[in-house]
Every structure is written in C-alpha cells, then in structure tokens.
XYZ file of C-alpha atoms in Angstrom:
756
model
C 96.911 116.666 166.625
C 97.042 114.113 170.214
C 99.788 116.515 171.187
C 97.593 119.263 171.853
C 95.469 116.888 174.172
C 97.661 117.505 177.340
C 97.207 121.094 176.939
C 94.970 123.055 180.005
C 92.324 125.333 177.719
C 95.695 128.680 178.374
C 98.507 126.448 176.982
C 96.253 125.623 174.428
C 95.247 128.845 173.490
C 99.119 129.699 173.387
C 100.131 127.023 171.095
C 97.484 127.688 168.814
C 97.980 131.311 168.111
C 100.053 131.268 165.828
C 100.365 133.828 164.033
C 100.607 137.999 165.407
C 102.743 139.477 167.730
C 101.769 137.546 170.870
C 103.104 137.317 174.954
C 103.235 134.251 177.002
C 103.874 134.624 181.132
C 104.145 131.915 182.418
C 103.762 131.413 185.989
C 106.869 129.375 188.003
C 105.908 125.900 187.540
C 103.118 126.486 184.812
C 104.472 124.107 181.859
C 106.310 126.893 179.954
C 109.275 124.187 178.000
C 105.836 122.244 177.330
C 104.122 125.322 175.248
C 107.602 126.578 173.388
C 107.870 123.663 172.025
C 104.161 122.259 170.962
C 103.696 125.801 169.304
C 106.708 124.794 167.559
C 106.069 121.672 166.120
C 102.155 123.458 165.822
C 103.163 126.327 163.065
C 105.565 122.602 161.510
C 102.645 120.757 161.718
C 100.472 123.233 159.702
C 102.864 123.639 157.022
C 105.349 126.428 158.186
C 108.890 125.597 157.051
C 111.618 124.823 159.819
C 114.172 126.941 158.236
C 111.955 129.380 158.721
C 111.469 129.280 162.195
C 114.057 130.930 164.503
C 114.116 130.029 169.045
C 116.104 131.889 170.931
C 117.645 130.463 174.630
C 119.468 131.561 177.098
C 121.040 128.338 178.030
C 122.009 125.518 175.293
C 120.754 122.820 177.769
C 117.105 124.628 176.529
C 117.840 124.301 173.296
C 118.657 120.805 173.302
C 115.731 120.633 175.656
C 113.046 121.619 173.039
C 114.334 120.537 169.834
C 114.232 116.475 170.889
C 111.058 117.037 172.636
C 109.894 118.887 168.320
C 111.851 115.641 167.351
C 109.457 113.435 168.383
C 105.979 115.499 167.094
C 107.288 116.447 163.783
C 110.217 113.814 163.752
C 113.788 115.049 161.767
C 112.449 118.241 160.387
C 113.121 119.567 163.769
C 116.818 119.682 162.764
C 115.794 122.339 161.025
C 114.849 124.663 163.264
C 117.135 128.132 163.502
C 116.974 127.747 167.845
C 120.705 128.067 170.406
C 121.129 130.424 172.229
C 121.907 134.214 170.815
C 124.870 133.524 171.600
C 125.127 130.674 169.186
C 122.562 131.917 166.591
C 123.940 135.182 165.695
C 127.641 133.849 165.996
C 126.085 131.231 163.323
C 125.554 133.934 161.239
C 128.316 136.485 161.826
C 130.753 133.472 160.890
C 128.447 133.525 156.646
C 128.288 137.879 157.750
C 132.173 138.591 159.569
C 134.195 139.399 156.449
C 131.109 142.656 155.161
C 132.270 144.481 159.307
C 136.192 143.355 158.822
C 136.958 140.301 160.481
C 138.395 136.825 159.268
C 135.747 134.216 159.466
C 137.675 131.931 161.436
C 136.821 134.223 164.283
C 138.169 133.244 168.012
C 135.411 133.881 171.087
C 137.450 135.431 173.726
C 136.338 133.977 177.434
C 135.521 135.911 179.963
C 139.381 135.061 181.270
C 140.691 135.764 177.495
C 140.017 139.217 177.910
C 140.929 139.779 181.654
C 143.974 138.327 180.092
C 144.568 141.126 177.621
C 143.524 144.052 179.092
C 146.017 143.183 182.016
C 148.302 143.468 179.010
C 147.198 146.173 178.355
C 147.596 147.852 181.476
C 150.798 147.096 181.957
C 151.543 148.537 178.541
C 149.442 151.620 179.337
C 151.776 151.840 182.915
C 148.399 151.779 184.854
C 148.009 150.379 188.547
C 146.204 147.494 188.405
C 144.605 148.140 191.696
C 143.028 150.597 190.764
C 141.428 150.055 187.824
C 140.609 145.642 188.705
C 141.213 143.850 185.813
C 137.772 142.445 186.805
C 136.364 146.103 187.401
C 137.445 147.162 183.812
C 136.326 143.890 181.703
C 132.756 145.097 183.439
C 132.318 148.556 182.861
C 133.266 147.505 178.346
C 130.814 144.718 178.805
C 128.165 147.401 180.714
C 128.902 149.934 177.598
C 128.284 146.947 174.591
C 125.533 145.766 175.744
C 123.934 149.669 176.187
C 126.046 149.839 172.169
C 127.979 152.157 173.210
C 131.442 151.669 171.574
C 135.317 152.584 172.129
C 134.903 155.892 169.664
C 131.462 157.022 171.740
C 132.048 156.200 175.268
C 135.840 158.038 175.082
C 133.608 160.508 173.274
C 130.648 161.038 175.900
C 130.900 163.628 178.252
C 128.812 163.031 180.431
C 130.637 159.334 180.793
C 134.355 160.708 180.841
C 133.096 163.292 183.824
C 132.267 159.910 185.634
C 135.312 158.032 184.926
C 137.397 160.833 185.479
C 135.488 161.720 189.225
C 136.435 158.363 190.194
C 139.887 158.411 189.277
C 140.011 156.516 186.506
C 139.996 158.934 183.721
C 141.105 155.809 181.311
C 138.865 153.295 180.746
C 138.163 154.831 177.677
C 141.672 154.676 176.746
C 141.541 150.927 178.222
C 138.821 150.131 175.893
C 139.810 151.365 172.982
C 143.299 149.001 172.895
C 141.394 146.237 174.595
C 138.480 146.798 171.123
C 141.629 148.052 168.485
C 144.152 144.649 169.639
C 140.791 142.179 169.292
C 139.929 143.252 165.915
C 143.781 142.670 165.627
C 143.756 139.292 166.624
C 140.795 138.175 165.220
C 138.715 138.200 167.856
C 135.629 139.059 169.614
C 134.434 138.794 173.439
C 131.005 137.058 174.692
C 129.245 140.777 173.664
C 131.040 141.537 171.078
C 129.010 138.425 169.122
C 126.178 140.471 170.064
C 127.574 143.827 169.692
C 128.723 143.185 166.179
C 125.335 142.171 164.772
C 123.537 144.952 166.079
C 126.517 146.791 163.971
C 126.025 144.103 160.654
C 122.197 144.733 160.919
C 122.940 148.212 161.807
C 125.359 149.523 158.738
C 124.349 146.422 156.473
C 120.483 146.480 155.749
C 120.557 143.966 152.602
C 121.782 141.645 155.963
C 118.821 142.515 157.654
C 116.617 142.393 154.846
C 117.675 139.276 154.423
C 117.005 137.197 157.955
C 113.903 139.498 157.796
C 112.819 137.207 155.646
C 114.556 134.246 156.311
C 113.031 134.037 159.712
C 109.593 135.029 159.941
C 108.641 133.565 162.710
C 110.426 134.682 166.464
C 109.797 132.595 169.909
C 111.800 133.780 172.650
C 112.829 132.422 175.639
C 112.627 134.346 179.171
C 112.779 137.281 177.799
C 112.395 139.140 180.911
C 116.467 138.593 180.696
C 116.823 139.800 177.351
C 119.088 142.709 177.231
C 119.218 146.085 175.257
C 121.438 144.514 173.434
C 119.118 141.751 172.676
C 115.885 143.273 172.842
C 116.927 145.920 169.414
C 118.103 142.477 167.396
C 114.714 141.421 167.718
C 113.176 143.698 167.175
C 115.238 144.677 164.218
C 114.822 140.866 162.454
C 110.564 140.741 163.676
C 109.663 144.252 162.514
C 108.497 142.788 158.266
C 106.318 140.088 159.837
C 105.773 140.921 163.606
C 105.065 136.934 164.023
C 107.116 136.981 168.017
C 106.494 135.004 170.329
C 108.070 135.775 173.838
C 108.386 133.825 177.411
C 108.282 134.373 179.962
C 108.038 135.593 184.281
C 108.459 138.923 185.594
C 108.867 137.430 188.148
C 111.950 135.430 187.781
C 113.703 138.808 186.539
C 116.209 138.559 188.568
C 119.977 139.341 185.786
C 119.629 143.098 185.989
C 124.189 142.707 187.113
C 124.750 141.452 183.494
C 122.489 143.951 181.600
C 119.070 142.431 181.959
C 115.950 145.606 181.642
C 113.011 144.108 183.425
C 110.848 146.579 181.144
C 111.522 144.236 177.824
C 108.731 143.001 179.024
C 107.035 145.334 181.145
C 106.896 147.665 177.652
C 105.626 145.122 175.479
C 102.376 145.599 174.994
C 103.595 148.776 173.733
C 106.441 147.537 171.764
C 102.869 146.193 169.609
C 99.717 147.856 170.256
C 97.786 144.781 168.749
C 99.819 142.159 170.907
C 97.559 139.564 172.641
C 98.085 137.927 175.823
C 98.087 134.084 177.327
C 99.250 133.474 180.547
C 100.644 130.469 181.728
C 98.860 130.293 185.880
C 98.687 126.503 187.279
C 101.762 125.809 188.773
C 102.186 121.500 187.956
C 105.398 122.177 190.413
C 104.910 122.785 193.967
C 102.486 122.185 197.284
C 99.931 124.678 197.604
C 101.369 125.649 200.404
C 104.185 126.789 198.580
C 102.425 128.467 195.982
C 100.435 130.557 197.815
C 103.629 131.042 199.953
C 105.678 132.515 197.201
C 102.517 134.764 196.343
C 102.468 136.066 199.645
C 106.632 137.109 198.840
C 105.384 138.265 195.462
C 103.022 140.459 195.825
C 104.341 142.880 197.190
C 106.224 144.173 194.126
C 104.591 147.329 192.803
C 106.447 146.741 189.164
C 105.074 143.472 188.446
C 102.711 142.102 185.745
C 100.311 140.833 187.513
C 98.688 137.061 187.141
C 97.053 134.694 190.561
C 99.327 131.724 190.061
C 97.633 128.274 191.837
C 98.339 125.162 192.086
C 95.365 121.929 192.450
C 98.611 119.437 193.362
C 98.254 118.300 197.277
C 98.474 120.601 200.405
C 101.396 119.306 201.920
C 103.079 119.998 204.564
C 103.851 123.586 206.202
C 107.355 125.504 205.479
C 109.112 125.558 208.377
C 111.297 128.685 209.729
C 114.971 127.590 211.411
C 116.455 130.196 214.021
C 120.249 129.364 214.372
C 122.361 131.103 216.148
C 125.716 131.008 214.088
C 126.004 130.213 209.971
C 127.875 126.986 211.703
C 125.379 125.740 213.954
C 123.076 126.632 210.931
C 124.389 124.968 208.200
C 124.044 122.256 211.490
C 120.796 122.298 211.830
C 120.593 121.364 207.577
C 123.284 118.835 207.521
C 121.258 116.936 210.559
C 117.245 117.289 208.490
C 118.194 115.636 206.048
C 119.773 113.059 207.298
C 116.593 112.795 209.368
C 114.675 113.015 206.638
C 115.974 109.789 204.896
C 115.581 107.995 207.823
C 112.448 108.893 208.379
C 110.987 108.829 204.785
C 114.549 107.553 202.384
C 114.557 109.506 199.089
C 118.438 109.982 197.213
C 120.337 113.164 197.888
C 120.094 114.133 195.102
C 116.200 115.922 195.620
C 117.758 117.773 198.275
C 119.146 122.036 197.343
C 120.740 124.323 199.515
C 120.205 127.842 198.160
C 122.209 130.449 199.337
C 123.269 134.336 198.074
C 127.030 134.268 197.616
C 129.035 131.532 196.899
C 130.685 131.830 200.529
C 128.248 130.320 202.081
C 129.021 127.247 201.001
C 131.823 126.763 203.340
C 129.834 126.437 206.810
C 126.740 123.530 204.988
C 130.551 121.608 203.099
C 131.643 120.872 206.213
C 128.206 120.503 208.699
C 127.607 117.536 205.484
C 130.875 116.337 205.523
C 130.756 115.272 209.266
C 127.817 113.054 209.606
C 129.196 112.253 206.073
C 127.171 113.356 203.762
C 127.825 113.485 199.512
C 126.889 116.910 198.379
C 128.631 118.689 195.375
C 128.507 122.947 194.323
C 127.144 123.696 191.381
C 128.662 126.222 189.583
C 131.756 124.879 190.464
C 135.180 125.447 188.929
C 133.807 124.313 185.359
C 135.216 121.655 183.705
C 136.146 124.285 180.144
C 138.046 126.515 182.438
C 140.296 124.110 183.577
C 144.042 125.276 182.853
C 144.896 121.839 181.280
C 141.851 121.727 178.886
C 142.097 125.745 178.609
C 146.216 124.437 177.236
C 144.869 122.667 175.139
C 142.711 125.127 173.405
C 144.556 126.864 173.047
C 146.497 125.002 170.618
C 143.555 124.174 168.434
C 142.101 127.828 168.468
C 145.683 128.679 167.932
C 145.748 126.424 164.371
C 142.641 127.994 163.606
C 142.983 131.202 163.955
C 147.420 132.092 163.987
C 146.439 135.899 165.040
C 145.205 134.542 168.165
C 147.225 137.067 170.524
C 145.153 135.376 173.676
C 145.765 131.198 172.678
C 148.811 132.313 171.653
C 150.639 133.760 174.713
C 148.935 130.545 176.929
C 151.386 128.628 174.690
C 154.049 129.781 172.677
C 156.200 128.807 175.979
C 154.167 125.617 177.113
C 155.241 123.633 177.184
C 158.354 124.729 177.444
C 160.984 125.630 174.377
C 163.202 128.088 175.443
C 160.583 130.917 173.982
C 160.562 133.473 177.748
C 159.188 136.398 178.043
C 162.800 138.093 177.232
C 162.199 136.424 173.940
C 157.911 137.349 173.444
C 158.878 140.792 174.468
C 160.879 141.235 171.121
C 158.171 139.594 169.287
C 156.003 142.343 170.688
C 158.307 144.855 169.533
C 158.631 143.228 166.365
C 155.753 143.497 165.774
C 154.483 147.009 167.390
C 157.656 148.049 164.756
C 156.572 147.364 161.413
C 152.968 147.505 162.091
C 152.712 143.681 161.922
C 150.414 140.567 163.949
C 152.572 138.669 166.240
C 152.006 135.633 164.506
C 153.394 137.193 160.832
C 156.095 138.261 163.125
C 156.184 134.546 164.184
C 156.111 133.186 161.006
C 159.184 134.875 159.645
C 161.350 134.343 163.133
C 164.170 134.740 161.372
C 163.492 137.913 159.055
C 162.373 139.728 162.415
C 164.561 138.303 165.624
C 167.962 137.847 166.557
C 169.482 134.601 165.830
C 168.630 132.626 169.310
C 165.351 134.415 169.462
C 164.453 132.814 165.604
C 165.310 128.970 165.838
C 162.760 128.308 168.744
C 160.593 130.788 167.691
C 160.797 129.465 163.798
C 160.136 126.066 165.200
C 156.433 126.053 166.889
C 155.778 128.184 164.159
C 156.612 126.088 161.671
C 153.913 122.751 164.375
C 151.183 124.966 164.226
C 151.788 125.165 160.370
C 151.672 121.421 161.000
C 148.567 121.471 162.545
C 146.813 123.601 160.100
C 147.052 121.037 157.393
C 146.306 118.429 159.909
C 142.888 120.450 161.252
C 142.176 120.921 157.306
C 142.106 116.806 156.541
C 141.355 114.706 159.015
C 138.735 114.320 161.387
C 138.021 116.060 165.302
C 138.855 113.724 167.228
C 141.869 112.527 164.570
C 143.304 117.117 164.665
C 143.075 117.346 167.778
C 144.927 114.159 169.047
C 147.461 114.641 167.008
C 148.042 118.544 168.141
C 147.648 116.965 172.055
C 150.967 114.729 171.022
C 153.106 116.827 168.615
C 152.379 119.959 170.696
C 153.366 117.639 173.446
C 151.882 118.890 176.153
C 150.510 114.184 176.136
C 153.464 113.854 177.017
C 153.701 117.220 180.304
C 150.937 115.547 182.129
C 152.166 112.228 181.361
C 155.104 113.134 183.647
C 153.561 114.072 186.704
C 152.595 111.263 188.858
C 151.631 113.130 191.227
C 147.353 113.028 192.580
C 146.993 116.265 190.228
C 148.864 115.518 187.546
C 147.529 112.002 186.844
C 143.399 113.751 187.042
C 145.195 116.615 184.381
C 145.864 114.009 182.544
C 142.368 112.006 182.865
C 141.012 115.535 182.073
C 143.056 115.860 179.030
C 141.772 112.354 177.543
C 138.296 113.579 178.422
C 137.754 116.370 176.449
C 139.313 114.087 173.254
C 136.591 111.377 174.632
C 134.552 114.542 173.853
C 135.593 115.078 170.412
C 135.839 111.554 168.872
C 131.922 111.559 169.911
C 131.442 114.545 168.294
C 133.673 113.471 165.199
C 130.961 110.857 165.120
C 127.682 112.409 165.087
C 125.156 111.320 162.262
C 122.476 114.400 162.343
C 125.742 117.080 161.762
C 127.435 117.244 158.609
C 130.527 118.962 159.303
C 132.515 117.332 161.782
C 135.666 119.418 161.594
C 137.989 120.179 165.047
C 136.726 124.397 164.522
C 133.835 123.705 164.348
C 133.622 121.118 167.968
C 135.316 123.914 168.743
C 133.015 126.891 168.137
C 130.137 124.711 170.018
C 133.255 124.942 172.651
C 133.383 128.286 173.062
C 129.588 129.039 173.064
C 129.277 127.181 175.630
C 126.755 128.919 178.913
C 128.658 128.170 183.253
C 124.295 126.441 182.853
C 125.970 123.568 180.059
C 128.284 122.852 182.333
C 125.612 120.813 184.281
C 126.403 118.317 187.024
C 125.693 114.139 186.256
C 121.919 113.274 186.747
C 122.388 110.633 188.401
C 125.136 111.276 190.648
C 123.545 111.264 193.778
C 124.963 114.701 195.484
C 123.240 117.136 197.542
C 123.442 119.958 195.934
C 124.359 123.086 197.139
C 124.687 126.584 194.734
C 123.846 130.050 194.845
C 119.474 131.337 193.923
C 121.275 132.573 190.863
C 121.974 129.863 189.521
C 119.512 127.088 190.466
C 116.777 128.877 187.795
C 115.560 126.630 185.345
C 115.818 123.491 188.128
C 113.794 121.347 190.929
C 114.316 119.780 193.687
C 111.115 117.527 196.478
C 114.112 119.542 198.759
C 114.709 122.983 199.237
C 116.646 124.603 201.734
C 117.403 128.243 201.487
C 119.655 129.658 204.340
C 120.803 133.102 205.306
C 118.152 134.617 205.540
C 119.559 137.889 206.961
C 119.099 141.463 206.702
C 122.128 143.306 205.032
C 122.307 139.133 203.474
C 119.504 138.839 201.803
C 117.926 141.014 200.904
C 121.897 142.456 200.428
C 122.865 145.299 201.332
C 123.827 146.815 198.363
C 120.360 146.672 197.422
C 119.074 148.675 200.131
C 118.774 152.600 197.784
C 116.422 151.838 196.064
C 112.970 149.894 195.465
C 113.576 148.587 191.800
C 117.095 147.417 193.501
C 115.279 145.716 196.598
C 112.421 144.093 194.186
C 115.264 142.501 192.872
C 116.294 141.215 195.508
C 112.565 140.061 195.666
C 112.491 138.191 192.763
C 115.018 136.034 194.000
C 113.328 135.050 196.332
C 110.466 134.584 194.538
C 113.070 131.939 192.417
C 114.040 129.982 195.474
C 111.107 130.131 196.832
C 109.678 128.654 193.863
C 112.039 125.306 193.060
C 110.454 122.970 195.407
C 107.941 120.374 194.847
C 107.067 118.711 198.241
C 108.901 120.348 201.160
C 110.635 124.176 201.469
C 112.795 124.758 204.633
C 114.021 128.409 205.097
C 116.798 129.322 207.990
C 118.680 131.886 209.473
C 121.711 132.837 211.833
C 121.946 135.601 214.852
C 124.985 136.100 214.379
C 127.556 135.888 211.683
C 131.292 135.927 211.397
C 132.106 138.808 207.999
C 135.920 139.875 207.646
C 136.717 138.716 210.372
C 134.369 139.961 212.762
C 131.237 138.432 215.160
C 128.200 141.010 213.476
C 124.093 140.103 215.380
C 122.273 140.099 212.722
C 118.648 140.009 212.537
C 115.973 137.751 210.116
C 115.447 139.032 206.662
C 111.744 141.812 205.605
C 111.766 138.680 203.202
C 110.026 136.246 206.113
C 108.327 138.831 207.895
C 106.522 139.354 204.384
C 105.520 134.740 204.186
C 102.231 134.577 205.397
C 101.897 133.151 208.622
C 99.169 130.969 207.790
C 101.493 129.300 205.976
C 104.443 128.514 207.905
C 106.280 126.591 210.898
C 108.997 128.279 213.030
C 110.984 125.379 214.266
C 111.605 126.631 218.033
C 110.283 128.226 220.793
C 107.656 130.655 220.027
C 106.869 133.966 221.386
C 102.773 134.752 221.533
C 101.428 138.373 220.125
C 98.777 139.269 221.985
C 95.778 141.243 221.068
C 95.385 144.062 222.528
C 96.821 147.018 221.734
C 98.501 147.898 225.123
C 100.531 145.519 224.775
C 101.023 145.859 220.538
C 104.076 148.222 221.282
C 106.261 145.690 222.915
C 105.934 143.034 220.592
C 106.358 145.374 217.704
C 109.869 144.716 217.733
C 109.604 140.451 217.889
C 111.744 140.439 213.876
C 114.107 142.716 214.987
C 113.910 146.364 215.955
C 112.116 147.517 212.940
C 107.933 147.488 212.710
C 106.528 144.310 210.632
C 102.647 145.774 211.439
C 103.090 148.811 208.580
C 100.811 146.936 205.558
C 97.131 145.298 206.691
C 97.010 141.966 206.234
C 94.566 139.111 204.964
C 92.116 138.933 206.665
C 92.498 134.909 206.466
C 95.046 135.962 207.916
C 95.151 133.507 212.316
C 94.568 136.620 215.085
C 97.075 136.039 216.793
C 101.250 135.357 214.810
C 104.146 133.241 216.519
C 107.344 135.322 215.728
C 110.247 134.849 216.059
C 111.959 136.044 219.520
C 114.085 138.681 219.912
C 117.658 138.245 219.601
C 119.543 138.769 224.120
C 120.180 142.747 224.429
C 122.941 142.482 226.382
C 122.816 143.879 230.082
C 124.584 147.871 229.436
C 128.616 147.058 230.462
C 128.650 144.164 229.512
C 131.780 143.271 230.542
C 132.932 138.539 230.814
C 133.815 137.651 234.148
C 136.422 135.645 234.780
C 135.421 132.079 234.324
C 138.482 129.292 236.333
C 135.536 129.251 239.280
C 132.568 128.309 237.673
C 130.340 126.685 239.454
C 127.237 124.101 238.675
C 123.808 126.768 240.257
C 125.348 129.656 239.243
C 123.590 131.933 237.290
C 125.067 133.307 234.266
C 124.886 135.935 230.991
C 125.778 135.617 227.501
C 125.909 138.171 225.666
C 124.165 135.969 222.801
C 122.149 133.580 224.355
C 120.692 135.689 227.038
C 120.505 134.747 231.250
C 120.564 130.297 232.460
C 122.134 128.580 234.925
C 124.975 126.356 234.790
C 124.563 122.403 235.828
C 127.803 120.599 234.650
C 130.964 121.853 235.187
C 133.595 119.054 233.401
C 137.481 118.892 232.672
C 141.048 120.254 232.640
C 143.106 123.111 231.865
C 142.037 125.205 228.460
C 139.358 122.842 227.704
C 136.864 122.899 230.738
C 133.070 122.639 229.206
C 129.610 124.406 230.963
C 126.958 123.761 230.561
C 124.076 125.637 230.585
C 121.095 125.353 230.561
C 118.993 129.553 229.593
C 115.581 130.324 230.485
C 114.763 130.709 226.117
C 116.148 128.322 224.052
C 117.120 125.495 226.885
C 120.377 123.805 227.292
C 123.905 124.542 225.420
C 126.639 123.038 225.704
C 130.506 125.982 225.976
C 134.182 125.918 226.182
C 134.446 128.663 228.481
C 137.542 129.754 227.377
C 135.284 130.646 224.358
C 132.157 131.840 225.460
C 132.025 134.929 226.813
C 130.292 135.071 230.523
C 128.574 137.502 233.122
C 128.358 136.270 236.006
C 125.573 137.504 237.966
C 124.988 135.035 240.669
C-alpha cells in the first residue's frame, strides 16, 4: 500500500472510500489528479475487475496522464479500464450499438467546420439570408438544443421555442434543425453533440442496452463534474442507477463553461440525488504561495452560490501580487514584456515559466507586439489546431470518404481536389439526381453512367473507382500503408509538392507530419487494431485541449483564461482587468453570470505558482473608438493586504469628512459598501482616479509650444513642458505631469490644452 503513504489525511480518506456515492470537492492545486488515479488503483488492488471501472474526463490529455499513473501502481491491468473523454467513451459504445438507432457502425464524426458547412448548404437550398441565419449562430442553437436533449421534432412542436424564434425574426430555425438532422442521418454522420444526444436516445429507447452497461460499469468516476451539462448528467445518473458506486470530482469555484452548456447545479445539488453521499474536501493547495491562495480566497468569498471550503497553503508566504496601471493597451503590453525581461535578467529561468492570460483573444495583439519588439519568443496557446489546417482536413476527408462514402461533407471537400474536372455544375447535377431518385450522393457517383450525362459521368466515374480502390487497400493494410497510398493516389502529395512557395512547403511538411503520426500509430503495441479507421476515430475525438504546445519549447504562453484551466506556471500575468472587459459587459445582467466571471478570475489567479501580476489600462480602443476605462470590480474584491501597487499611491484618510472625497478612487463606484476583515490595514492605497478633463476641454494649436508652458492632457492631467524637439510632423514634447511623472508625446497626435 506504498502508494497511499504520500497522501494527506483528506486525500487518503477519499481514496479509501470506494463504495457508494462519493463527492470529492477539490480546491485549486489540491492534488486532484493524484487522488483520482490512486482511487482507481486502489479499486484494482482490492479486487475490482478493471473492465468494470469507467473513468470519464474532459480531455484525452487528462485521461492519458491518469492511465500512465495508474499503470505505475497496478501495471498492465490499467489498459483494461474504460477511461477517456465523455465523447470518446460514448462514441466507442455507439460504434457497437449504432445499428439500434439506425446508424452504421462506421459513422463519420463531423467537427464544427463540417457542421457549419452543412448548415451553409441548407441555408442556400432554403434560400435564407445567411446574415440573419448566421451559420455559427444556427450551429450554436442546434448544439444548445441537443445538450438539453431537445430533438428537432420536439423543437418544432414546442410552442414557446417557436414563439421565441419568430419574435426574433428567425422563424425557420426549427426547419433548419430538422433538415440538418436528416442530412446527417442520410450521410451516416454524427456531430460532437450527437455522441451524447444519441447515447441518451439509445439508453432511453433500448432498456436492455442500458441494463448491459449498468452491469458492465460497476464503478464510475467523473472528473471535472462541475463542467457537465444536462446530457452528460443524465447519462452518468442512468449508468450509476443500479450500483450507485459513483464518485464525482470537481470544484464549483472553477465552473467556467456555462457558455458551453455546463450546469454548476449538477455539482451543487449532487447531494439531493444521493442523500447518503459522502463528501471529502481537498483544501490544501500545493501549487501556489500563501499570498496567492489567500488572495484567491478573498475573491471567491464574494460568490453566494458555492460549496463552502477553506483552501490553504503551507508553501512559502511569497511575494505580494503586483498591480500595474497603464494608460493604453499598448502601454500595458510594454509593461508586461519589460517585466518578463527584467524578471529573467534578475532571477534567470526559462520563457516557458511565464504565461499571459486575457479575457478575450483580441487582447493578444498588444501583448504580441510588445513581446516582438524586445525579441521575447512566445506562442499563442489554443491557436489553429494542427487538425484544423486545410491540407490536413483535405487528406482526412479522403480517409473519411474511404470508410463512409455517404459522408456528404467529405465528398464535397475533395471530389474536385486536386482538380479533376468535376466543377460546381457537375456537383449540382449529382445533388439533383440524388434528390429526384431519393438516393444517396454515393449511389449517384458510383453509378455515374446511369445517373449523369456522358460529359459529367466520365470524371465522376473515375473518382468513384479511385475511392473504391482506397476501400480495398484500407481493408487489407496497416493505417500507415493505407494512408500513404491514399495521399499518393489522390494526388494531394503531388499537388502540394509542386507548390514551391514558403506556404506550400509548410503545407507539404504538415502532410508529412500527419503521415509520421500515422506511422507511429501503426507501430503501437498497446492496441490490437491498428487500422486507419481506428486512427480516424482517435483524430475525430481530439479536444482543443489535446492540441498541446510543445512542453519543451522555451516560449512565453499567451492564452485566454478559459484555455488556461488545468495549467500552472511559476509566473502569471493577468491583463485587461477593466469593467466591461473583465467582468465582461455581457455578464452584468444577472448574479449567476457575474459569479461565473468571478470564478473565471479565481481560475486565472490560481494558475500562478510563485508570482502573480495584474494590470489594467485606463483607455482602450474598441471598434476604432478610444474609450476611457475604469478598473475591474474584481481588483477591489482582492484583500489589499496581499497587493503591491506599482505606481504612485493615493493614501485614503480615515476621517469621516474625507471618506466621501476618496470613495471613488477606483472609479465612480462605491467600493466600500461591504464590511472589511478585521485583519485589514487601517489605511489603504488605491488606484489614482483617472483625470477628468476640464469642462469644455478643447485642444490648442501646439505648433508654437514652448518649454515652460503649462498644459492639460485629456487623460494625463496637468503638466509642464520641459523639452521640445524634432521638426515638421515629428515634433515631440517631453512633459512632466503632476500625477504621472515624465511622458514624451508626438504633438501631431497629442491632444493638449495650453493653460499658461
């Protein structure tokens, strides 16, 4: 039982409680993965058949890490545990049971691009305005319906839903959903949401199938339970109904995916589902310094809807959290870049030890520019996935078509790539012929001489014969040999090799990299079936989080806070802490939305191990307009005992008379309405109030600006000119501002009012 020796008492108790319903509330950095893996290992060590254990995760990366750790304790028996993402596990079940619900076992899994492409085709056929019925909007609407287990038929028969759609001017959404469902079915395809939706249908309509899996999976474990949606919740509840040996692990304080359909109530109300539930709280944070943990606690304490716990750290006290104020997003980027350079100069360390987190992807621009200017290497985490690149999707479409020739989206993608004389006109004829004869596209294509005229039939027939040849090769060869044959004979390798541009070379190398990956897969010894169809299943089920950056690359990581969940870095910068940006303006309409934004901030703060830096800008361009910004309310919620302001402070007087004058030091809001802990200092230093221009402020003509003149800047306040240099359009003025110190401004852009 050596593997239990390194656990703290709370962790050990959670591992050893193997029977009945269990909830493990795991605070940030509390060793959650260790507890899950040791609990599974403990089950196996105590005689539970690994084939009877199901572990559900949200990323393949998490499942892989857990399996490796379990293997270290129980050996090769770990291979027999059913472990993977919700989508991968239930796709595996659907491959076996799909015929019950009318799907072939080799059904295609559509990714988001495939789904949106199909929706665009439907919109075109229905002659609907693609601006009103934007493909992304329609896709999200259908996705939301499926996650709430609303079928296309139910959607169209629900009077409230129909009334809402018509009142919003989108009365055809239900018909689009119905057409989309029918086309996917005809193509033998499921989208990502279908993998859970169809599993629910399968379990509901075929009790014998549900019964089989209820007895197969005698022990269930669900990681990140706070991120489950209604569809996932229902599957888990059904599977656990007989044995009730279910263990869910998660942290309500890190529930940040409501926009994907995650329902925090699943974890908050878990005890109502299982009254004899045993709850274990993992509250010791092993990741961060005491200052960071205490600051994070002061943030999340403001949420009303939560499971109470006290997260603590026994690590070093650590540095206080620095707060920077910048006057623009560009200056904020400069501050962050210079801070990284300075930290490395003073203390060494690698670039990979630094992460910059932001609320929206658009914020990366200013950070990228600042990092490039001083030659700091960086990588944007969560950028274009390898498998989303055009050339990769093209070759994979050939693979998909080989195993499922009814796959409409794959067919449209490659029937004329590389060019083989099958243009849009011929494709339209194929669609018309299929529609008139109630046949599939493949039936028309594989019998081109029967359905099409002579001129169209020739190249279409050649294409069909090529795909049929691929089917024979794929059936009788390894994944790599089949993939290489398809890449060569489809003409993709030749087409890309002929493009000698830098981009063309890169695309060719990407195809080589894909083939290298398939070669690696073909030589794996831990799986029995190494066919190309099995490789394709793995690729189709990759999550965004699995497209990991190279862990050995020495680059600063830039990412949204949502992308950072599950990661940790010695040094973290959280930028853009401004009202209406973070928290997002869209989150200010309800308490539940605001609390989710606060949980997002909590997640960001708890990514930091040693050093945390926060920053905000007092002005930021949005849609081409410069807007004044005020600091985020989340900055005020941080206990100032753990902060260090990196700019000129404004002391807050203690007397009642001065209270009203100083209450707006962080903006116009009253930030003193809640009682402060007794341990807080009697005085605080707050962020200086942004300058308010003099009423009627009008910039002066500065063509004759002289040293010694007193001026007012609309944002920087009042100052004195101490130097003027340059000529014509490049005249620069150095001005000493009372509140900010020295600034150098280009006069053709600066808005200055000469006051004396």
